[in-house]
Amino acid sequence: MPSSPFTPPAVRTIGLMRPMAWLALAWRDMARAGWSSFAHGIALAVLGAAIVAMAHHRFWLLAGALSGFLVVAPVLATSLYALSRALERKETADWSVVFKTWLNWQNSHFNKWGNDYWCMVQFGALLALAATGWVLTSAALITLLAPVPINTPLEFVHHVVLAPNSWLFELWLALGGVLAAPLFASSVVSMPLLLDRRISLWQAVLTSWRTVLANPVPMAFWAALIMIFTLLGLGSLLLGLIPVIPMLGHASWHAYRDLVDASALPAREAYSEPYQPRDKH
């Protein structure tokens, strides 16, 4: 028997202010999950601090590295989605959920690039590649076009952000936006969907784009909120990332649940045996 054709999940439309409800639900999840949630923010703040330490006197690299680090945040937040899913199912949301989310694939996935579970890591690899490309592009742009060598944050502000008769900062932001917009559209619901349902990588990305196209204004508002909270986290000597990262991760799960009706797709049970596709003959 041939396998049934893929039916795309339904995409819902939402009101402009609905992202605020996702943030409120995220705080509830953070309070219920406790340290297993906040530890994600601590880990990423430490990672950000390591990036700052390594590139402290090379701000031309630091600017791209920190923004590139945020590109892969949807993948790093995978276990936050799993915690919110466990809470939604009235299951225990603790460290066991975090560890099993990251380590379960090692149990019996031999063909790593062929198995459907590995598509989440494939997506992470693509985001990491995009982040690396942005780091190199950002570094090359600032190094080649800045009037003087840029080694510190103050030099970046003085010679790039506030430089008179220069469009370097605007060009840098524009290039960042060109990268960020399609990445946001590709990832806004992809990772929660891949975690929750048995769906291919490209089907998940297509669903994410359909979600953005169906809700352009609310999704632009959601993207602005993500940017604002992220900048607040970075601007507070990275300490603000401790609550911001889990908040945005849990909120992204609720965004997925509001925007996509994936009930017709087979569930990807949290810690089940590997999925065996049906015989096509």
PDB file of C-alpha atoms in Angstrom:
ATOM      1  CA  MET A   1       0.000   0.000   0.000  1.00  0.00           C
ATOM      2  CA  PRO A   2       1.406   3.439  -0.839  1.00  0.00           C
ATOM      3  CA  SER A   3       1.846   5.802   2.058  1.00  0.00           C
ATOM      4  CA  SER A   4      -0.784   8.496   2.428  1.00  0.00           C
ATOM      5  CA  PRO A   5       0.210  11.938   1.120  1.00  0.00           C
ATOM      6  CA  PHE A   6       1.359  14.534   3.599  1.00  0.00           C
ATOM      7  CA  THR A   7      -1.385  16.857   4.815  1.00  0.00           C
ATOM      8  CA  PRO A   8       0.040  20.158   6.031  1.00  0.00           C
ATOM      9  CA  PRO A   9      -1.047  21.110   9.534  1.00  0.00           C
ATOM     10  CA  ALA A  10      -3.649  23.839   9.771  1.00  0.00           C
ATOM     11  CA  VAL A  11      -2.381  27.322  10.571  1.00  0.00           C
ATOM     12  CA  ARG A  12      -4.470  29.601  12.771  1.00  0.00           C
ATOM     13  CA  THR A  13      -4.707  33.377  12.732  1.00  0.00           C
ATOM     14  CA  ILE A  14      -4.274  35.327  15.961  1.00  0.00           C
ATOM     15  CA  GLY A  15      -4.766  38.829  17.277  1.00  0.00           C
ATOM     16  CA  LEU A  16      -2.012  41.409  17.446  1.00  0.00           C
ATOM     17  CA  MET A  17      -1.553  41.248  21.222  1.00  0.00           C
ATOM     18  CA  ARG A  18      -1.616  37.470  21.530  1.00  0.00           C
ATOM     19  CA  PRO A  19       2.207  37.288  21.964  1.00  0.00           C
ATOM     20  CA  MET A  20       1.757  39.011  25.326  1.00  0.00           C
ATOM     21  CA  ALA A  21      -0.289  36.024  26.484  1.00  0.00           C
ATOM     22  CA  TRP A  22       2.570  33.712  25.459  1.00  0.00           C
ATOM     23  CA  LEU A  23       4.907  35.646  27.732  1.00  0.00           C
ATOM     24  CA  ALA A  24       2.453  35.377  30.629  1.00  0.00           C
ATOM     25  CA  LEU A  25       2.138  31.617  30.082  1.00  0.00           C
ATOM     26  CA  ALA A  26       5.924  31.388  29.911  1.00  0.00           C
ATOM     27  CA  TRP A  27       6.303  32.926  33.371  1.00  0.00           C
ATOM     28  CA  ARG A  28       3.821  30.403  34.712  1.00  0.00           C
ATOM     29  CA  ASP A  29       5.856  27.562  33.193  1.00  0.00           C
ATOM     30  CA  MET A  30       9.084  28.996  34.597  1.00  0.00           C
ATOM     31  CA  ALA A  31       7.590  29.126  38.098  1.00  0.00           C
ATOM     32  CA  ARG A  32       6.362  25.538  37.840  1.00  0.00           C
ATOM     33  CA  ALA A  33       9.529  24.091  36.268  1.00  0.00           C
ATOM     34  CA  GLY A  34      11.845  25.956  38.639  1.00  0.00           C
ATOM     35  CA  TRP A  35      15.591  25.509  38.323  1.00  0.00           C
ATOM     36  CA  SER A  36      15.279  23.081  35.416  1.00  0.00           C
ATOM     37  CA  SER A  37      13.998  26.073  33.447  1.00  0.00           C
ATOM     38  CA  PHE A  38      16.243  28.843  34.799  1.00  0.00           C
ATOM     39  CA  ALA A  39      19.339  26.670  34.334  1.00  0.00           C
ATOM     40  CA  HIS A  40      18.977  27.171  30.573  1.00  0.00           C
ATOM     41  CA  GLY A  41      19.333  30.914  31.051  1.00  0.00           C
ATOM     42  CA  ILE A  42      22.331  30.451  33.336  1.00  0.00           C
ATOM     43  CA  ALA A  43      24.023  28.130  30.831  1.00  0.00           C
ATOM     44  CA  LEU A  44      23.530  30.505  27.906  1.00  0.00           C
ATOM     45  CA  ALA A  45      24.617  33.514  29.973  1.00  0.00           C
ATOM     46  CA  VAL A  46      27.830  31.649  30.828  1.00  0.00           C
ATOM     47  CA  LEU A  47      28.301  30.750  27.167  1.00  0.00           C
ATOM     48  CA  GLY A  48      27.764  34.389  26.211  1.00  0.00           C
ATOM     49  CA  ALA A  49      30.293  35.466  28.823  1.00  0.00           C
ATOM     50  CA  ALA A  50      32.798  33.025  27.344  1.00  0.00           C
ATOM     51  CA  ILE A  51      32.255  34.568  23.909  1.00  0.00           C
ATOM     52  CA  VAL A  52      32.800  38.042  25.357  1.00  0.00           C
ATOM     53  CA  ALA A  53      35.980  36.911  27.134  1.00  0.00           C
ATOM     54  CA  MET A  54      37.434  35.374  23.983  1.00  0.00           C
ATOM     55  CA  ALA A  55      36.598  38.357  21.763  1.00  0.00           C
ATOM     56  CA  HIS A  56      36.917  41.137  24.346  1.00  0.00           C
ATOM     57  CA  HIS A  57      39.525  43.084  22.368  1.00  0.00           C
ATOM     58  CA  ARG A  58      38.127  42.146  18.980  1.00  0.00           C
ATOM     59  CA  PHE A  59      34.731  43.807  18.981  1.00  0.00           C
ATOM     60  CA  TRP A  60      34.475  43.439  15.212  1.00  0.00           C
ATOM     61  CA  LEU A  61      34.258  39.705  15.959  1.00  0.00           C
ATOM     62  CA  LEU A  62      32.258  40.040  19.177  1.00  0.00           C
ATOM     63  CA  ALA A  63      29.339  41.842  17.525  1.00  0.00           C
ATOM     64  CA  GLY A  64      28.869  39.090  14.974  1.00  0.00           C
ATOM     65  CA  ALA A  65      29.569  36.256  17.413  1.00  0.00           C
ATOM     66  CA  LEU A  66      26.939  37.345  19.937  1.00  0.00           C
ATOM     67  CA  SER A  67      24.285  37.911  17.284  1.00  0.00           C
ATOM     68  CA  GLY A  68      25.221  34.630  15.596  1.00  0.00           C
ATOM     69  CA  PHE A  69      24.968  32.868  18.952  1.00  0.00           C
ATOM     70  CA  LEU A  70      21.361  34.055  19.169  1.00  0.00           C
ATOM     71  CA  VAL A  71      20.579  32.605  15.735  1.00  0.00           C
ATOM     72  CA  VAL A  72      20.915  29.061  17.107  1.00  0.00           C
ATOM     73  CA  ALA A  73      18.889  29.847  20.256  1.00  0.00           C
ATOM     74  CA  PRO A  74      15.740  28.054  18.934  1.00  0.00           C
ATOM     75  CA  VAL A  75      17.699  24.789  18.937  1.00  0.00           C
ATOM     76  CA  LEU A  76      19.319  25.400  22.307  1.00  0.00           C
ATOM     77  CA  ALA A  77      15.826  25.955  23.761  1.00  0.00           C
ATOM     78  CA  THR A  78      14.564  22.501  22.706  1.00  0.00           C
ATOM     79  CA  SER A  79      14.362  21.168  26.255  1.00  0.00           C
ATOM     80  CA  LEU A  80      12.407  24.263  27.298  1.00  0.00           C
ATOM     81  CA  TYR A  81       9.767  23.268  24.761  1.00  0.00           C
ATOM     82  CA  ALA A  82       9.816  19.775  26.231  1.00  0.00           C
ATOM     83  CA  LEU A  83       9.298  21.167  29.740  1.00  0.00           C
ATOM     84  CA  SER A  84       6.300  23.199  28.598  1.00  0.00           C
ATOM     85  CA  ARG A  85       4.884  20.168  26.802  1.00  0.00           C
ATOM     86  CA  ALA A  86       5.242  18.092  29.959  1.00  0.00           C
ATOM     87  CA  LEU A  87       3.456  20.761  31.999  1.00  0.00           C
ATOM     88  CA  GLU A  88       0.709  20.963  29.386  1.00  0.00           C
ATOM     89  CA  ARG A  89       0.231  17.192  29.673  1.00  0.00           C
ATOM     90  CA  LYS A  90       0.214  17.466  33.484  1.00  0.00           C
ATOM     91  CA  GLU A  91       3.403  15.410  33.640  1.00  0.00           C
ATOM     92  CA  THR A  92       6.420  16.033  35.849  1.00  0.00           C
ATOM     93  CA  ALA A  93       8.608  18.774  34.396  1.00  0.00           C
ATOM     94  CA  ASP A  94      12.032  18.345  35.949  1.00  0.00           C
ATOM     95  CA  TRP A  95      15.648  17.547  35.101  1.00  0.00           C
ATOM     96  CA  SER A  96      14.721  14.115  33.757  1.00  0.00           C
ATOM     97  CA  VAL A  97      12.794  15.810  30.938  1.00  0.00           C
ATOM     98  CA  VAL A  98      15.823  17.954  30.094  1.00  0.00           C
ATOM     99  CA  PHE A  99      18.283  15.050  30.070  1.00  0.00           C
ATOM    100  CA  LYS A 100      16.022  12.737  28.104  1.00  0.00           C
ATOM    101  CA  THR A 101      15.289  15.421  25.531  1.00  0.00           C
ATOM    102  CA  TRP A 102      18.995  15.821  24.743  1.00  0.00           C
ATOM    103  CA  LEU A 103      20.219  12.259  25.276  1.00  0.00           C
ATOM    104  CA  ASN A 104      17.371   9.998  24.189  1.00  0.00           C
ATOM    105  CA  TRP A 105      18.422   9.917  20.540  1.00  0.00           C
ATOM    106  CA  GLN A 106      21.668   8.161  21.530  1.00  0.00           C
ATOM    107  CA  ASN A 107      19.855   5.030  22.677  1.00  0.00           C
ATOM    108  CA  SER A 108      19.072   3.459  19.337  1.00  0.00           C
ATOM    109  CA  HIS A 109      19.430   5.886  16.427  1.00  0.00           C
ATOM    110  CA  PHE A 110      22.035   4.324  14.169  1.00  0.00           C
ATOM    111  CA  ASN A 111      21.301   6.034  10.842  1.00  0.00           C
ATOM    112  CA  LYS A 112      21.501   9.520  12.250  1.00  0.00           C
ATOM    113  CA  TRP A 113      20.946  11.483   9.053  1.00  0.00           C
ATOM    114  CA  GLY A 114      18.159   9.221   7.861  1.00  0.00           C
ATOM    115  CA  ASN A 115      16.076   8.928  11.002  1.00  0.00           C
ATOM    116  CA  ASP A 116      13.285  11.423  11.412  1.00  0.00           C
ATOM    117  CA  TYR A 117      14.321  12.329  14.954  1.00  0.00           C
ATOM    118  CA  TRP A 118      17.672  13.627  13.698  1.00  0.00           C
ATOM    119  CA  CYS A 119      15.954  16.333  11.656  1.00  0.00           C
ATOM    120  CA  MET A 120      16.102  18.598  14.719  1.00  0.00           C
ATOM    121  CA  VAL A 121      19.879  18.342  14.739  1.00  0.00           C
ATOM    122  CA  GLN A 122      19.954  18.910  10.978  1.00  0.00           C
ATOM    123  CA  PHE A 123      18.031  22.123  11.551  1.00  0.00           C
ATOM    124  CA  GLY A 124      20.460  23.092  14.289  1.00  0.00           C
ATOM    125  CA  ALA A 125      23.365  22.494  11.922  1.00  0.00           C
ATOM    126  CA  LEU A 126      21.761  24.735   9.294  1.00  0.00           C
ATOM    127  CA  LEU A 127      21.228  27.494  11.860  1.00  0.00           C
ATOM    128  CA  ALA A 128      24.812  27.120  13.070  1.00  0.00           C
ATOM    129  CA  LEU A 129      26.016  27.430   9.472  1.00  0.00           C
ATOM    130  CA  ALA A 130      23.939  30.588   9.051  1.00  0.00           C
ATOM    131  CA  ALA A 131      25.335  31.955  12.323  1.00  0.00           C
ATOM    132  CA  THR A 132      28.897  31.268  11.190  1.00  0.00           C
ATOM    133  CA  GLY A 133      28.212  33.001   7.880  1.00  0.00           C
ATOM    134  CA  TRP A 134      26.909  36.051   9.714  1.00  0.00           C
ATOM    135  CA  VAL A 135      29.918  36.155  12.056  1.00  0.00           C
ATOM    136  CA  LEU A 136      32.273  36.157   9.076  1.00  0.00           C
ATOM    137  CA  THR A 137      30.187  38.685   7.125  1.00  0.00           C
ATOM    138  CA  SER A 138      29.880  41.002  10.125  1.00  0.00           C
ATOM    139  CA  ALA A 139      33.591  40.807  10.892  1.00  0.00           C
ATOM    140  CA  ALA A 140      34.569  41.434   7.274  1.00  0.00           C
ATOM    141  CA  LEU A 141      32.174  44.366   6.923  1.00  0.00           C
ATOM    142  CA  ILE A 142      33.335  46.176  10.066  1.00  0.00           C
ATOM    143  CA  THR A 143      37.020  45.410   9.501  1.00  0.00           C
ATOM    144  CA  LEU A 144      37.054  46.573   5.882  1.00  0.00           C
ATOM    145  CA  LEU A 145      34.764  49.615   6.087  1.00  0.00           C
ATOM    146  CA  ALA A 146      35.376  51.057   9.541  1.00  0.00           C
ATOM    147  CA  PRO A 147      37.626  54.152   9.386  1.00  0.00           C
ATOM    148  CA  VAL A 148      39.839  52.835  12.204  1.00  0.00           C
ATOM    149  CA  PRO A 149      40.419  49.408  13.763  1.00  0.00           C
ATOM    150  CA  ILE A 150      37.490  48.473  16.025  1.00  0.00           C
ATOM    151  CA  ASN A 151      38.684  46.683  19.149  1.00  0.00           C
ATOM    152  CA  THR A 152      36.352  47.745  21.964  1.00  0.00           C
ATOM    153  CA  PRO A 153      32.613  48.394  22.393  1.00  0.00           C
ATOM    154  CA  LEU A 154      33.270  52.123  22.834  1.00  0.00           C
ATOM    155  CA  GLU A 155      35.164  52.232  19.546  1.00  0.00           C
ATOM    156  CA  PHE A 156      32.269  50.423  17.853  1.00  0.00           C
ATOM    157  CA  VAL A 157      29.795  53.001  19.210  1.00  0.00           C
ATOM    158  CA  HIS A 158      32.009  55.973  18.330  1.00  0.00           C
ATOM    159  CA  HIS A 159      33.302  54.939  14.895  1.00  0.00           C
ATOM    160  CA  VAL A 160      30.421  52.786  13.625  1.00  0.00           C
ATOM    161  CA  VAL A 161      27.162  53.653  15.407  1.00  0.00           C
ATOM    162  CA  LEU A 162      27.716  57.418  15.823  1.00  0.00           C
ATOM    163  CA  ALA A 163      30.118  58.049  12.961  1.00  0.00           C
ATOM    164  CA  PRO A 164      29.102  61.192  11.018  1.00  0.00           C
ATOM    165  CA  ASN A 165      28.589  60.900   7.274  1.00  0.00           C
ATOM    166  CA  SER A 166      28.832  57.133   7.441  1.00  0.00           C
ATOM    167  CA  TRP A 167      26.262  54.477   6.583  1.00  0.00           C
ATOM    168  CA  LEU A 168      28.268  51.578   7.981  1.00  0.00           C
ATOM    169  CA  PHE A 169      26.011  50.956  10.975  1.00  0.00           C
ATOM    170  CA  GLU A 170      22.870  51.122   8.825  1.00  0.00           C
ATOM    171  CA  LEU A 171      24.464  48.737   6.331  1.00  0.00           C
ATOM    172  CA  TRP A 172      25.440  46.374   9.169  1.00  0.00           C
ATOM    173  CA  LEU A 173      21.871  46.405  10.526  1.00  0.00           C
ATOM    174  CA  ALA A 174      20.404  45.942   7.053  1.00  0.00           C
ATOM    175  CA  LEU A 175      22.553  42.901   6.364  1.00  0.00           C
ATOM    176  CA  GLY A 176      21.636  41.500   9.773  1.00  0.00           C
ATOM    177  CA  GLY A 177      17.973  42.024   8.977  1.00  0.00           C
ATOM    178  CA  VAL A 178      18.313  40.310   5.611  1.00  0.00           C
ATOM    179  CA  LEU A 179      19.618  37.250   7.465  1.00  0.00           C
ATOM    180  CA  ALA A 180      17.318  37.476  10.489  1.00  0.00           C
ATOM    181  CA  ALA A 181      13.986  37.803   8.658  1.00  0.00           C
ATOM    182  CA  PRO A 182      14.072  34.492   6.742  1.00  0.00           C
ATOM    183  CA  LEU A 183      15.646  32.714   9.721  1.00  0.00           C
ATOM    184  CA  PHE A 184      12.845  33.934  11.960  1.00  0.00           C
ATOM    185  CA  ALA A 185      10.230  32.871   9.415  1.00  0.00           C
ATOM    186  CA  SER A 186      11.883  29.454   9.107  1.00  0.00           C
ATOM    187  CA  SER A 187      12.258  28.800  12.826  1.00  0.00           C
ATOM    188  CA  VAL A 188       9.415  30.527  14.661  1.00  0.00           C
ATOM    189  CA  VAL A 189       7.459  27.270  15.131  1.00  0.00           C
ATOM    190  CA  SER A 190       9.744  24.710  13.477  1.00  0.00           C
ATOM    191  CA  MET A 191      11.586  23.384  16.520  1.00  0.00           C
ATOM    192  CA  PRO A 192       8.504  22.943  18.754  1.00  0.00           C
ATOM    193  CA  LEU A 193       6.733  21.280  15.830  1.00  0.00           C
ATOM    194  CA  LEU A 194       9.644  18.919  15.176  1.00  0.00           C
ATOM    195  CA  LEU A 195       9.766  18.058  18.870  1.00  0.00           C
ATOM    196  CA  ASP A 196       6.039  17.433  19.098  1.00  0.00           C
ATOM    197  CA  ARG A 197       5.121  15.702  15.828  1.00  0.00           C
ATOM    198  CA  ARG A 198       6.619  13.324  13.286  1.00  0.00           C
ATOM    199  CA  ILE A 199       7.235  15.676  10.407  1.00  0.00           C
ATOM    200  CA  SER A 200      10.168  16.249   8.101  1.00  0.00           C
ATOM    201  CA  LEU A 201      12.477  19.216   8.447  1.00  0.00           C
ATOM    202  CA  TRP A 202      11.321  20.918   5.260  1.00  0.00           C
ATOM    203  CA  GLN A 203       7.644  20.331   6.076  1.00  0.00           C
ATOM    204  CA  ALA A 204       8.206  21.995   9.458  1.00  0.00           C
ATOM    205  CA  VAL A 205      10.007  24.962   7.861  1.00  0.00           C
ATOM    206  CA  LEU A 206       7.206  25.330   5.290  1.00  0.00           C
ATOM    207  CA  THR A 207       4.647  25.322   8.105  1.00  0.00           C
ATOM    208  CA  SER A 208       6.650  28.019   9.891  1.00  0.00           C
ATOM    209  CA  TRP A 209       6.629  30.215   6.779  1.00  0.00           C
ATOM    210  CA  ARG A 210       2.879  29.657   6.326  1.00  0.00           C
ATOM    211  CA  THR A 211       2.381  30.733   9.936  1.00  0.00           C
ATOM    212  CA  VAL A 212       4.266  33.995   9.405  1.00  0.00           C
ATOM    213  CA  LEU A 213       2.507  34.751   6.124  1.00  0.00           C
ATOM    214  CA  ALA A 214      -0.896  34.145   7.741  1.00  0.00           C
ATOM    215  CA  ASN A 215      -0.062  36.446  10.672  1.00  0.00           C
ATOM    216  CA  PRO A 216       2.394  39.065   9.392  1.00  0.00           C
ATOM    217  CA  VAL A 217       1.604  41.813  11.917  1.00  0.00           C
ATOM    218  CA  PRO A 218       1.413  39.648  15.084  1.00  0.00           C
ATOM    219  CA  MET A 219       4.576  37.828  14.009  1.00  0.00           C
ATOM    220  CA  ALA A 220       6.364  41.127  13.438  1.00  0.00           C
ATOM    221  CA  PHE A 221       5.282  42.157  16.936  1.00  0.00           C
ATOM    222  CA  TRP A 222       6.552  38.839  18.315  1.00  0.00           C
ATOM    223  CA  ALA A 223       9.881  39.295  16.533  1.00  0.00           C
ATOM    224  CA  ALA A 224      10.154  42.815  17.992  1.00  0.00           C
ATOM    225  CA  LEU A 225       9.468  41.492  21.501  1.00  0.00           C
ATOM    226  CA  ILE A 226      12.152  38.832  21.065  1.00  0.00           C
ATOM    227  CA  MET A 227      14.633  41.476  19.923  1.00  0.00           C
ATOM    228  CA  ILE A 228      13.780  43.872  22.767  1.00  0.00           C
ATOM    229  CA  PHE A 229      14.074  41.259  25.506  1.00  0.00           C
ATOM    230  CA  THR A 230      17.261  39.860  23.980  1.00  0.00           C
ATOM    231  CA  LEU A 231      18.854  43.303  23.849  1.00  0.00           C
ATOM    232  CA  LEU A 232      17.839  43.878  27.467  1.00  0.00           C
ATOM    233  CA  GLY A 233      19.461  40.568  28.370  1.00  0.00           C
ATOM    234  CA  LEU A 234      22.669  41.421  26.547  1.00  0.00           C
ATOM    235  CA  GLY A 235      22.723  44.988  27.816  1.00  0.00           C
ATOM    236  CA  SER A 236      22.539  43.912  31.467  1.00  0.00           C
ATOM    237  CA  LEU A 237      26.017  42.355  31.350  1.00  0.00           C
ATOM    238  CA  LEU A 238      24.322  39.132  30.186  1.00  0.00           C
ATOM    239  CA  LEU A 239      22.633  38.655  33.576  1.00  0.00           C
ATOM    240  CA  GLY A 240      19.262  39.441  32.038  1.00  0.00           C
ATOM    241  CA  LEU A 241      19.623  36.373  29.833  1.00  0.00           C
ATOM    242  CA  ILE A 242      19.006  34.184  32.897  1.00  0.00           C
ATOM    243  CA  PRO A 243      15.260  34.953  32.909  1.00  0.00           C
ATOM    244  CA  VAL A 244      14.962  36.044  29.278  1.00  0.00           C
ATOM    245  CA  ILE A 245      16.138  32.782  27.678  1.00  0.00           C
ATOM    246  CA  PRO A 246      13.672  30.488  29.511  1.00  0.00           C
ATOM    247  CA  MET A 247      10.885  33.038  29.107  1.00  0.00           C
ATOM    248  CA  LEU A 248      11.314  33.206  25.326  1.00  0.00           C
ATOM    249  CA  GLY A 249      11.767  29.427  25.085  1.00  0.00           C
ATOM    250  CA  HIS A 250       8.567  28.608  26.969  1.00  0.00           C
ATOM    251  CA  ALA A 251       6.701  31.377  25.142  1.00  0.00           C
ATOM    252  CA  SER A 252       7.786  29.870  21.807  1.00  0.00           C
ATOM    253  CA  TRP A 253       6.104  26.600  22.769  1.00  0.00           C
ATOM    254  CA  HIS A 254       2.846  28.442  23.479  1.00  0.00           C
ATOM    255  CA  ALA A 255       3.229  30.342  20.207  1.00  0.00           C
ATOM    256  CA  TYR A 256       3.430  27.015  18.375  1.00  0.00           C
ATOM    257  CA  ARG A 257       0.386  25.644  20.206  1.00  0.00           C
ATOM    258  CA  ASP A 258      -1.639  28.763  19.350  1.00  0.00           C
ATOM    259  CA  LEU A 259      -0.554  29.055  15.739  1.00  0.00           C
ATOM    260  CA  VAL A 260      -0.466  25.462  14.472  1.00  0.00           C
ATOM    261  CA  ASP A 261      -3.058  22.706  14.702  1.00  0.00           C
ATOM    262  CA  ALA A 262      -0.875  19.630  14.323  1.00  0.00           C
ATOM    263  CA  SER A 263      -3.345  17.172  15.844  1.00  0.00           C
ATOM    264  CA  ALA A 264      -3.686  15.276  12.548  1.00  0.00           C
ATOM    265  CA  LEU A 265       0.040  14.463  12.478  1.00  0.00           C
ATOM    266  CA  PRO A 266       1.469  11.457  14.343  1.00  0.00           C
ATOM    267  CA  ALA A 267       2.822  12.420  17.740  1.00  0.00           C
ATOM    268  CA  ARG A 268       6.480  12.132  18.529  1.00  0.00           C
ATOM    269  CA  GLU A 269       6.274  10.635  21.979  1.00  0.00           C
ATOM    270  CA  ALA A 270       8.893  12.095  24.237  1.00  0.00           C
ATOM    271  CA  TYR A 271      11.018   9.040  24.921  1.00  0.00           C
ATOM    272  CA  SER A 272       9.648   6.315  22.695  1.00  0.00           C
ATOM    273  CA  GLU A 273      11.495   3.869  20.483  1.00  0.00           C
ATOM    274  CA  PRO A 274      12.580   5.165  17.075  1.00  0.00           C
ATOM    275  CA  TYR A 275       9.831   5.651  14.568  1.00  0.00           C
ATOM    276  CA  GLN A 276       9.660   3.021  11.834  1.00  0.00           C
ATOM    277  CA  PRO A 277       7.986   4.388   8.682  1.00  0.00           C
ATOM    278  CA  ARG A 278       5.366   2.262   7.013  1.00  0.00           C
ATOM    279  CA  ASP A 279       6.315   0.083   4.090  1.00  0.00           C
ATOM    280  CA  LYS A 280       5.571   1.904   0.864  1.00  0.00           C
ATOM    281  CA  HIS A 281       4.970  -1.325  -1.081  1.00  0.00           C
TER     282      HIS A 281
END
